[in-house]
Amino acid sequence: MAENDGTIKSDKVAANGADNEPQIGLLIQYVKDLSVENPNSPASFNWDQQPHVDVQVNIQVHNVSDEVTEVEMILTTKASCDDGVLYAVELSYAGLFGIRNVSDEQAHPFLFGEAPRLIFPFARRVISDATRDAGFPPLTLEPIDFNMLYMQQRAQADELAKEQPAGEA
């Protein structure tokens, strides 16, 4: 919109030229750590039992700087049967997200819900390749609705906070 003094101002840029528009973007993603164990090979290749596969997911958030945050997804998978452990894979997969002009209250659901959703397909591929390279059928993890899990955990935390008497920490 034109001002009387002939200058043009945008709603997205402040009068001093500062960009005040909220911005979030994935800068880079990477394997931070990968461990693959095949402890009972080659005997485990001949076991004919259907394995039980346990998958654990943990999300951690680390501030790198004022505008960069690392979202780390730790996936731990273990396949075992009565005869023992077939394989164990632990993957730490991370993404660096640039965040500018976003309040902590707005960033929190993104960092624990949406950011893991964005990097999960790539971590899933690493797990699949690792189990295949260990000599087993590729483990294809089911999609996870991180946003729904985030909302459920927030609701549980709010409920616990209501139950806790005032003054207790």
Short mmCIF file of N, CA and C in Angstrom, two decimals, residues 9-116:
data_model
loop_
_atom_site.label_atom_id
_atom_site.label_comp_id
_atom_site.label_asym_id
_atom_site.label_seq_id
_atom_site.Cartn_x
_atom_site.Cartn_y
_atom_site.Cartn_z
N LYS A 9 4.90 0.15 1.95
CA LYS A 9 5.06 -0.72 3.11
C LYS A 9 4.27 -2.00 2.88
N SER A 10 4.83 -3.08 3.29
CA SER A 10 4.16 -4.37 3.20
C SER A 10 3.72 -4.78 4.60
N ASP A 11 2.66 -5.56 4.67
CA ASP A 11 2.24 -6.08 5.97
C ASP A 11 3.26 -7.04 6.54
N LYS A 12 4.12 -7.58 5.71
CA LYS A 12 5.09 -8.59 6.14
C LYS A 12 6.42 -7.99 6.58
N VAL A 13 6.68 -6.77 6.21
CA VAL A 13 7.95 -6.15 6.55
C VAL A 13 7.66 -4.89 7.36
N ALA A 14 8.31 -4.79 8.49
CA ALA A 14 8.11 -3.63 9.36
C ALA A 14 8.72 -2.39 8.72
N ALA A 15 8.37 -1.24 9.26
CA ALA A 15 8.85 0.04 8.72
C ALA A 15 10.37 0.11 8.70
N ASN A 16 11.03 -0.57 9.64
CA ASN A 16 12.50 -0.52 9.69
C ASN A 16 13.14 -1.56 8.77
N GLY A 17 12.35 -2.27 7.97
CA GLY A 17 12.89 -3.26 7.05
C GLY A 17 13.02 -4.64 7.65
N ALA A 18 12.68 -4.79 8.93
CA ALA A 18 12.79 -6.10 9.58
C ALA A 18 11.64 -7.00 9.12
N ASP A 19 11.94 -8.24 8.90
CA ASP A 19 10.93 -9.21 8.49
C ASP A 19 10.29 -9.79 9.74
N ASN A 20 9.01 -9.55 9.94
CA ASN A 20 8.31 -10.01 11.13
C ASN A 20 7.38 -11.19 10.85
N GLU A 21 7.40 -11.71 9.65
CA GLU A 21 6.54 -12.82 9.27
C GLU A 21 7.05 -14.11 9.92
N PRO A 22 6.16 -14.90 10.53
CA PRO A 22 6.60 -16.19 11.09
C PRO A 22 7.14 -17.10 9.99
N GLN A 23 8.26 -17.75 10.27
CA GLN A 23 8.89 -18.64 9.30
C GLN A 23 9.39 -19.89 9.99
N ILE A 24 9.11 -21.05 9.38
CA ILE A 24 9.64 -22.33 9.86
C ILE A 24 10.04 -23.13 8.63
N GLY A 25 11.23 -23.71 8.66
CA GLY A 25 11.67 -24.51 7.52
C GLY A 25 12.67 -25.56 7.92
N LEU A 26 12.64 -26.67 7.20
CA LEU A 26 13.60 -27.75 7.40
C LEU A 26 14.89 -27.37 6.67
N LEU A 27 15.97 -27.25 7.42
CA LEU A 27 17.25 -26.85 6.85
C LEU A 27 18.05 -28.04 6.33
N ILE A 28 18.10 -29.12 7.13
CA ILE A 28 18.84 -30.33 6.77
C ILE A 28 18.36 -31.47 7.66
N GLN A 29 18.48 -32.68 7.16
CA GLN A 29 18.18 -33.85 7.98
C GLN A 29 19.31 -34.84 7.80
N TYR A 30 19.51 -35.69 8.82
CA TYR A 30 20.71 -36.53 8.80
C TYR A 30 20.61 -37.67 9.80
N VAL A 31 21.41 -38.71 9.53
CA VAL A 31 21.59 -39.81 10.49
C VAL A 31 22.60 -39.31 11.51
N LYS A 32 22.19 -39.27 12.76
CA LYS A 32 23.08 -38.82 13.82
C LYS A 32 23.84 -40.02 14.40
N ASP A 33 23.15 -41.15 14.53
CA ASP A 33 23.77 -42.36 15.05
C ASP A 33 22.96 -43.56 14.56
N LEU A 34 23.65 -44.63 14.21
CA LEU A 34 22.99 -45.85 13.75
C LEU A 34 23.76 -47.04 14.29
N SER A 35 23.03 -47.93 14.95
CA SER A 35 23.61 -49.16 15.48
C SER A 35 22.77 -50.33 14.99
N VAL A 36 23.42 -51.32 14.38
CA VAL A 36 22.74 -52.51 13.90
C VAL A 36 23.44 -53.71 14.51
N GLU A 37 22.67 -54.54 15.21
CA GLU A 37 23.23 -55.74 15.81
C GLU A 37 22.52 -56.97 15.25
N ASN A 38 23.30 -57.96 14.90
CA ASN A 38 22.80 -59.23 14.40
C ASN A 38 23.50 -60.29 15.26
N PRO A 39 23.14 -60.38 16.56
CA PRO A 39 23.96 -61.10 17.54
C PRO A 39 24.00 -62.62 17.41
N ASN A 40 23.00 -63.23 16.79
CA ASN A 40 22.95 -64.69 16.73
C ASN A 40 23.13 -65.23 15.32
N SER A 41 23.71 -64.42 14.46
CA SER A 41 23.95 -64.91 13.11
C SER A 41 25.16 -65.85 13.12
N PRO A 42 25.24 -66.83 12.30
CA PRO A 42 24.30 -67.15 11.23
C PRO A 42 23.14 -68.07 11.68
N ALA A 43 23.15 -68.53 12.93
CA ALA A 43 22.10 -69.46 13.38
C ALA A 43 20.71 -68.85 13.25
N SER A 44 20.59 -67.53 13.50
CA SER A 44 19.27 -66.89 13.48
C SER A 44 18.61 -66.92 12.10
N PHE A 45 19.40 -67.09 11.05
CA PHE A 45 18.82 -67.15 9.70
C PHE A 45 18.02 -68.43 9.49
N ASN A 46 18.23 -69.43 10.32
CA ASN A 46 17.52 -70.71 10.18
C ASN A 46 16.36 -70.86 11.16
N TRP A 47 16.14 -69.89 12.02
CA TRP A 47 15.03 -69.98 12.96
C TRP A 47 13.73 -69.82 12.19
N ASP A 48 12.80 -70.71 12.45
CA ASP A 48 11.55 -70.69 11.69
C ASP A 48 10.37 -70.12 12.47
N GLN A 49 10.63 -69.48 13.58
CA GLN A 49 9.55 -68.89 14.38
C GLN A 49 9.25 -67.47 13.89
N GLN A 50 8.00 -67.09 14.04
CA GLN A 50 7.61 -65.71 13.71
C GLN A 50 8.17 -64.80 14.81
N PRO A 51 9.00 -63.83 14.46
CA PRO A 51 9.58 -62.96 15.49
C PRO A 51 8.57 -61.95 16.03
N HIS A 52 8.79 -61.55 17.26
CA HIS A 52 8.07 -60.43 17.87
C HIS A 52 8.94 -59.20 17.65
N VAL A 53 8.37 -58.17 17.04
CA VAL A 53 9.13 -56.95 16.77
C VAL A 53 8.62 -55.84 17.68
N ASP A 54 9.53 -55.27 18.46
CA ASP A 54 9.21 -54.18 19.37
C ASP A 54 9.82 -52.91 18.80
N VAL A 55 9.01 -51.86 18.71
CA VAL A 55 9.47 -50.57 18.20
C VAL A 55 9.18 -49.50 19.24
N GLN A 56 10.19 -48.73 19.57
CA GLN A 56 10.06 -47.62 20.51
C GLN A 56 10.47 -46.34 19.78
N VAL A 57 9.72 -45.27 20.02
CA VAL A 57 10.01 -43.98 19.39
C VAL A 57 10.11 -42.92 20.48
N ASN A 58 11.15 -42.11 20.41
CA ASN A 58 11.35 -41.03 21.36
C ASN A 58 11.73 -39.77 20.57
N ILE A 59 11.09 -38.66 20.89
CA ILE A 59 11.39 -37.39 20.24
C ILE A 59 12.05 -36.47 21.24
N GLN A 60 13.18 -35.89 20.84
CA GLN A 60 13.89 -34.94 21.68
C GLN A 60 14.13 -33.67 20.87
N VAL A 61 14.06 -32.54 21.54
CA VAL A 61 14.26 -31.25 20.89
C VAL A 61 15.41 -30.54 21.58
N HIS A 62 16.34 -30.03 20.76
CA HIS A 62 17.53 -29.34 21.29
C HIS A 62 17.67 -28.00 20.57
N ASN A 63 17.78 -26.91 21.32
CA ASN A 63 18.04 -25.60 20.71
C ASN A 63 19.50 -25.55 20.30
N VAL A 64 19.74 -25.22 19.04
CA VAL A 64 21.09 -25.07 18.52
C VAL A 64 21.51 -23.61 18.60
N SER A 65 20.58 -22.72 18.26
CA SER A 65 20.79 -21.28 18.36
C SER A 65 19.42 -20.63 18.53
N ASP A 66 19.39 -19.31 18.52
CA ASP A 66 18.11 -18.60 18.68
C ASP A 66 17.11 -18.95 17.57
N GLU A 67 17.60 -19.28 16.39
CA GLU A 67 16.71 -19.52 15.26
C GLU A 67 16.83 -20.92 14.67
N VAL A 68 17.61 -21.79 15.28
CA VAL A 68 17.77 -23.16 14.77
C VAL A 68 17.54 -24.16 15.90
N THR A 69 16.69 -25.14 15.63
CA THR A 69 16.36 -26.17 16.60
C THR A 69 16.53 -27.54 15.96
N GLU A 70 17.16 -28.45 16.71
CA GLU A 70 17.31 -29.82 16.24
C GLU A 70 16.18 -30.67 16.82
N VAL A 71 15.49 -31.39 15.95
CA VAL A 71 14.49 -32.36 16.36
C VAL A 71 15.10 -33.74 16.10
N GLU A 72 15.28 -34.50 17.18
CA GLU A 72 15.93 -35.81 17.09
C GLU A 72 14.90 -36.89 17.36
N MET A 73 14.81 -37.83 16.44
CA MET A 73 13.92 -38.98 16.56
C MET A 73 14.79 -40.21 16.83
N ILE A 74 14.55 -40.84 17.96
CA ILE A 74 15.30 -42.05 18.30
C ILE A 74 14.35 -43.24 18.13
N LEU A 75 14.67 -44.08 17.17
CA LEU A 75 13.88 -45.28 16.88
C LEU A 75 14.68 -46.50 17.33
N THR A 76 14.09 -47.30 18.19
CA THR A 76 14.73 -48.52 18.65
C THR A 76 13.84 -49.68 18.25
N THR A 77 14.40 -50.61 17.47
CA THR A 77 13.65 -51.79 17.04
C THR A 77 14.41 -53.03 17.46
N LYS A 78 13.65 -54.04 17.86
CA LYS A 78 14.26 -55.30 18.26
C LYS A 78 13.34 -56.43 17.84
N ALA A 79 13.88 -57.37 17.09
CA ALA A 79 13.12 -58.56 16.68
C ALA A 79 13.67 -59.75 17.45
N SER A 80 12.78 -60.47 18.12
CA SER A 80 13.22 -61.63 18.89
C SER A 80 12.16 -62.72 18.81
N CYS A 81 12.58 -63.93 19.15
CA CYS A 81 11.69 -65.07 19.24
C CYS A 81 12.17 -65.93 20.41
N ASP A 82 11.58 -67.09 20.59
CA ASP A 82 11.95 -67.95 21.72
C ASP A 82 13.43 -68.33 21.69
N ASP A 83 14.01 -68.42 20.49
CA ASP A 83 15.41 -68.80 20.37
C ASP A 83 16.39 -67.68 20.69
N GLY A 84 15.92 -66.44 20.66
CA GLY A 84 16.80 -65.32 20.98
C GLY A 84 16.52 -64.11 20.12
N VAL A 85 17.46 -63.18 20.10
CA VAL A 85 17.34 -61.92 19.35
C VAL A 85 17.82 -62.14 17.92
N LEU A 86 16.97 -61.76 16.98
CA LEU A 86 17.37 -61.82 15.58
C LEU A 86 18.20 -60.59 15.21
N TYR A 87 17.65 -59.41 15.51
CA TYR A 87 18.38 -58.18 15.25
C TYR A 87 17.89 -57.08 16.18
N ALA A 88 18.73 -56.09 16.33
CA ALA A 88 18.37 -54.88 17.08
C ALA A 88 18.95 -53.70 16.30
N VAL A 89 18.10 -52.71 16.05
CA VAL A 89 18.53 -51.51 15.33
C VAL A 89 18.15 -50.30 16.17
N GLU A 90 19.12 -49.43 16.40
CA GLU A 90 18.84 -48.17 17.06
C GLU A 90 19.30 -47.05 16.14
N LEU A 91 18.37 -46.18 15.83
CA LEU A 91 18.64 -45.07 14.92
C LEU A 91 18.32 -43.75 15.60
N SER A 92 19.26 -42.83 15.53
CA SER A 92 19.01 -41.45 15.93
C SER A 92 19.04 -40.64 14.64
N TYR A 93 17.87 -40.17 14.25
CA TYR A 93 17.71 -39.41 13.01
C TYR A 93 17.25 -38.01 13.38
N ALA A 94 17.85 -37.01 12.79
CA ALA A 94 17.56 -35.64 13.21
C ALA A 94 17.34 -34.71 12.03
N GLY A 95 16.68 -33.62 12.32
CA GLY A 95 16.51 -32.55 11.36
C GLY A 95 16.75 -31.23 12.05
N LEU A 96 17.37 -30.31 11.33
CA LEU A 96 17.54 -28.95 11.84
C LEU A 96 16.45 -28.09 11.22
N PHE A 97 15.73 -27.40 12.09
CA PHE A 97 14.63 -26.56 11.65
C PHE A 97 14.94 -25.11 12.00
N GLY A 98 14.80 -24.25 10.99
CA GLY A 98 14.93 -22.82 11.22
C GLY A 98 13.59 -22.28 11.66
N ILE A 99 13.58 -21.53 12.74
CA ILE A 99 12.34 -20.97 13.27
C ILE A 99 12.57 -19.49 13.57
N ARG A 100 11.74 -18.64 12.96
CA ARG A 100 11.90 -17.20 13.15
C ARG A 100 10.52 -16.57 13.36
N ASN A 101 10.44 -15.68 14.33
CA ASN A 101 9.21 -14.93 14.62
C ASN A 101 8.03 -15.83 14.98
N VAL A 102 8.33 -16.90 15.72
CA VAL A 102 7.31 -17.83 16.19
C VAL A 102 7.46 -17.96 17.70
N SER A 103 6.36 -17.78 18.42
CA SER A 103 6.42 -17.88 19.87
C SER A 103 6.67 -19.33 20.30
N ASP A 104 7.17 -19.49 21.51
CA ASP A 104 7.41 -20.84 22.04
C ASP A 104 6.13 -21.66 22.08
N GLU A 105 5.00 -21.01 22.40
CA GLU A 105 3.72 -21.70 22.48
C GLU A 105 3.30 -22.22 21.10
N GLN A 106 3.64 -21.50 20.04
CA GLN A 106 3.32 -21.93 18.68
C GLN A 106 4.35 -22.93 18.16
N ALA A 107 5.60 -22.79 18.55
CA ALA A 107 6.65 -23.67 18.05
C ALA A 107 6.56 -25.07 18.66
N HIS A 108 6.14 -25.16 19.91
CA HIS A 108 6.11 -26.44 20.62
C HIS A 108 5.33 -27.53 19.87
N PRO A 109 4.08 -27.28 19.44
CA PRO A 109 3.36 -28.32 18.71
C PRO A 109 4.02 -28.67 17.38
N PHE A 110 4.64 -27.68 16.75
CA PHE A 110 5.34 -27.97 15.50
C PHE A 110 6.52 -28.90 15.75
N LEU A 111 7.33 -28.57 16.77
CA LEU A 111 8.56 -29.32 17.02
C LEU A 111 8.29 -30.75 17.49
N PHE A 112 7.20 -30.98 18.21
CA PHE A 112 6.91 -32.32 18.72
C PHE A 112 5.86 -33.07 17.92
N GLY A 113 5.21 -32.40 16.98
CA GLY A 113 4.18 -33.06 16.18
C GLY A 113 4.50 -33.06 14.70
N GLU A 114 4.60 -31.88 14.13
CA GLU A 114 4.77 -31.76 12.68
C GLU A 114 6.21 -32.08 12.23
N ALA A 115 7.20 -31.60 12.95
CA ALA A 115 8.59 -31.86 12.56
C ALA A 115 8.90 -33.37 12.53
N PRO A 116 8.50 -34.15 13.55
CA PRO A 116 8.73 -35.59 13.46
C PRO A 116 8.00 -36.23 12.27
#
